[in-house]
Amino acid sequence: MGDPQEWNRTWITAPVMSGDRGDTSNVTDTPDAPDFSGLLETLAPQFGERFSTADADRTRHATDVSHHGPSPPQAVCWPVTTREVVTIVDACRQHRVPLVPFGTGTAVEGGVVAVTGGLCLDTSRMDRIVAVHPRDMDATVQAGVTREQLNRHLAELSSAVFFPVDPGADASLGGMAATSASGTNAVRYGTMRDRVLSVEAVMADGSVVRTAGRARKTVAGYDLTALLVGSEGTLGVITEVTLRLAAVPRAISSAVCGFETIEAAVEAVIDCLVAGIPLARMELLDEVQIEAVNRYSGLDNALQPTVFFEFHGSDSAVVEQSEAVGRITTGHGGTDFRWATDEAERNRLWQARHDGYYATLGLREGSTGYVTDVCVPVTALAEAIARTRHELIGCSVPSPIFGHVGDGNFHVVFPIRPGDAAELAEVQAISDRIAEHALDLGGTTTGEHGIGLGKRHLLEREHGAGVEVMRSIKQALDPLGILNPGKVL
Ligand SMILES: Cc1cc2nc3c(=O)[nH]c(=O)nc-3n(C[C@H](O)[C@H](O)[C@H](O)COP(=O)(O)OP(=O)(O)OC[C@H]3O[C@@H](n4cnc5c(N)ncnc54)[C@H](O)[C@@H]3O)c2cc1C
């Protein structure tokens, strides 16, 4: 196939282009917006300054970081307690007004876009850490607490525990539960599905449900935690989350290694996994992404597919793990293997990975990210990436690839010009074909970002008759369809 990404590099030196994010200064209701007067009369006096119809607030809540929308809610409300969430849900049900939960708006599939207007319920003031049990290694937080806030709190307590799921953005834990987020260290610590012990949620009928206690395991009845985690605000408003914490590693080391080909990089990764090396992070950047970050962050990484590793453990364990990975990568033709335990040096090694998303947007000034998110069994990863690279030949938008390679999850980030319908149609068609390949290889259309608005048309292809079961669940739990309508199904 030669080098299908070769043409893509021409983008790196092309002049940056400008675009706009879409004009949201004159906020207008969507044509489908419901009559809002009853809800306004009910909630505005109760919530005072925590209820807003101001254009700036509506605009701020009209979309997430994706290309979806913007479509503003008719008002935004900031509850602080579960009781207040019940009041809001009851009012929305009574007045038949859609309700869109909002965490920090960092998601990438348009889940917070108010496609049919309605009320946005912003959880950012539900920011109380309810309880921490360091010796049980769990914590309960209100939905609006962000992961960094929780980790700062745990560090201040001098507890030897931290919350490991890291989606890159400082997202709310309620939003992370709602999207079942994961990120760079899922290969060791799992995803939100693995880390959420229970949630408290307000259901569409106004009832408050706590899905489980703090026990590490339970088989008591249907698994409502699993149902609500990843439900993207369509089945209930999550008000509290109880999380499994992890022990702070005594030592951390990081390593970086370049490879001739993506195939060699993936084979090395598989050998590391099969060898039982407890890797904490394992991230792949293709050469286009490497060139983008070199340019964006002034780095000089060799222009080749590169894997970033991180090891957690005791002082001796991280050295042992780094050396073992060094031997495996050498066996696959890995070059320029560098590793470090010193924090500053580690950060320097990982900077290229951390800057990846913004480096891609930096390729085109004013662009917004269109992100694909397929995940396949790890042994199918090389094939999935090869097919993806083939699909990218001739694409008119730069298209670097990076991925959480230890999980078989990878992304193409297209920095598209907002408002350019032809460009959007082009990357959407490519994205659909990449998703088809992933499904053919036994994978999924979304490993971590969710269905939101952007992947609904793929759900049937992925789940077949299972989609009808999902519709029945939605119908049973939210018969009036007030919770985040237009998403997932
Ligand atoms: C630079 C960058 C890197 C990222 N990397 C990753 C990554 O590696 N892995 C990953 O998984 N994600 C990643 N993301 C995406 C994003 O951070 C996650 O999807 C995150 O979980 C969203 O949380 P949020 O609080 O911003 O939710 P929002 O964007 O506010 O909402 C997301 C969805 O959840 C619903 N929701 C929010 N709060 C609640 C609630 N309390 N109850 C019910 N529903 C709710 C919303 O209605 C919406 O459907 C990245 C984002 C950025 C900007």
Tab-separated table of N, CA and C in Angstrom, residues 39 42-43 46-47 77 79 81-95 99 119 121 202 206 208:
chain	number	residue	atom	x	y	z
A	39	LEU	N	-42.769	26.409	32.568
A	39	LEU	CA	-41.552	26.018	33.287
A	39	LEU	C	-40.863	27.238	33.882
A	42	THR	N	-42.542	28.327	36.953
A	42	THR	CA	-42.344	27.401	38.069
A	42	THR	C	-40.943	27.522	38.656
A	43	LEU	N	-39.927	27.526	37.772
A	43	LEU	CA	-38.558	27.381	38.282
A	43	LEU	C	-37.841	28.709	38.537
A	46	GLN	N	-37.975	30.023	42.070
A	46	GLN	CA	-37.353	29.136	43.063
A	46	GLN	C	-35.827	29.185	43.002
A	47	PHE	N	-35.280	29.339	41.797
A	47	PHE	CA	-33.827	29.223	41.648
A	47	PHE	C	-33.123	30.574	41.568
A	77	CYS	N	-30.160	25.979	34.268
A	77	CYS	CA	-30.443	25.969	35.701
A	77	CYS	C	-29.286	25.258	36.412
A	79	PRO	N	-28.692	23.490	39.811
A	79	PRO	CA	-29.090	22.977	41.130
A	79	PRO	C	-27.845	22.723	41.985
A	81	THR	N	-28.446	20.533	44.997
A	81	THR	CA	-28.763	19.310	45.747
A	81	THR	C	-29.577	18.351	44.870
A	82	THR	N	-29.626	17.099	45.321
A	82	THR	CA	-30.451	16.099	44.634
A	82	THR	C	-31.916	16.523	44.677
A	83	ARG	N	-32.323	17.071	45.835
A	83	ARG	CA	-33.713	17.524	46.000
A	83	ARG	C	-34.069	18.531	44.904
A	84	GLU	N	-33.138	19.465	44.638
A	84	GLU	CA	-33.398	20.469	43.602
A	84	GLU	C	-33.462	19.823	42.212
A	85	VAL	N	-32.659	18.777	41.992
A	85	VAL	CA	-32.731	18.087	40.696
A	85	VAL	C	-34.112	17.451	40.538
A	86	VAL	N	-34.631	16.891	41.638
A	86	VAL	CA	-35.982	16.312	41.591
A	86	VAL	C	-36.992	17.399	41.203
A	87	THR	N	-36.871	18.569	41.812
A	87	THR	CA	-37.788	19.679	41.498
A	87	THR	C	-37.742	20.009	40.004
A	88	ILE	N	-36.527	20.052	39.458
A	88	ILE	CA	-36.363	20.403	38.034
A	88	ILE	C	-36.963	19.310	37.138
A	89	VAL	N	-36.640	18.050	37.459
A	89	VAL	CA	-37.164	16.941	36.639
A	89	VAL	C	-38.694	16.927	36.691
A	90	ASP	N	-39.257	17.107	37.892
A	90	ASP	CA	-40.719	17.124	38.031
A	90	ASP	C	-41.334	18.237	37.182
A	91	ALA	N	-40.696	19.431	37.225
A	91	ALA	CA	-41.241	20.564	36.466
A	91	ALA	C	-41.155	20.295	34.963
A	92	CYS	N	-40.032	19.730	34.523
A	92	CYS	CA	-39.883	19.436	33.087
A	92	CYS	C	-40.928	18.412	32.639
A	93	ARG	N	-41.156	17.417	33.490
A	93	ARG	CA	-42.145	16.385	33.127
A	93	ARG	C	-43.544	17.001	33.053
A	94	GLN	N	-43.847	17.799	34.082
A	94	GLN	CA	-45.178	18.409	34.155
A	94	GLN	C	-45.440	19.317	32.943
A	95	HIS	N	-44.407	20.070	32.523
A	95	HIS	CA	-44.595	21.029	31.428
A	95	HIS	C	-44.128	20.479	30.081
A	99	LEU	N	-35.081	18.013	28.972
A	99	LEU	CA	-34.071	18.336	29.984
A	99	LEU	C	-32.736	17.758	29.517
A	119	LEU	N	-34.538	22.749	28.730
A	119	LEU	CA	-33.767	23.281	29.855
A	119	LEU	C	-32.454	22.520	29.978
A	121	LEU	N	-29.599	21.414	32.468
A	121	LEU	CA	-29.332	21.272	33.904
A	121	LEU	C	-27.814	21.158	34.071
A	202	VAL	N	-31.630	10.749	39.575
A	202	VAL	CA	-33.042	11.133	39.552
A	202	VAL	C	-33.610	10.643	38.222
A	206	GLY	N	-39.126	11.310	38.608
A	206	GLY	CA	-38.806	12.078	39.817
A	206	GLY	C	-38.314	11.220	40.972
A	208	VAL	N	-35.775	8.938	43.190
A	208	VAL	CA	-34.323	8.964	43.396
A	208	VAL	C	-33.865	7.532	43.634
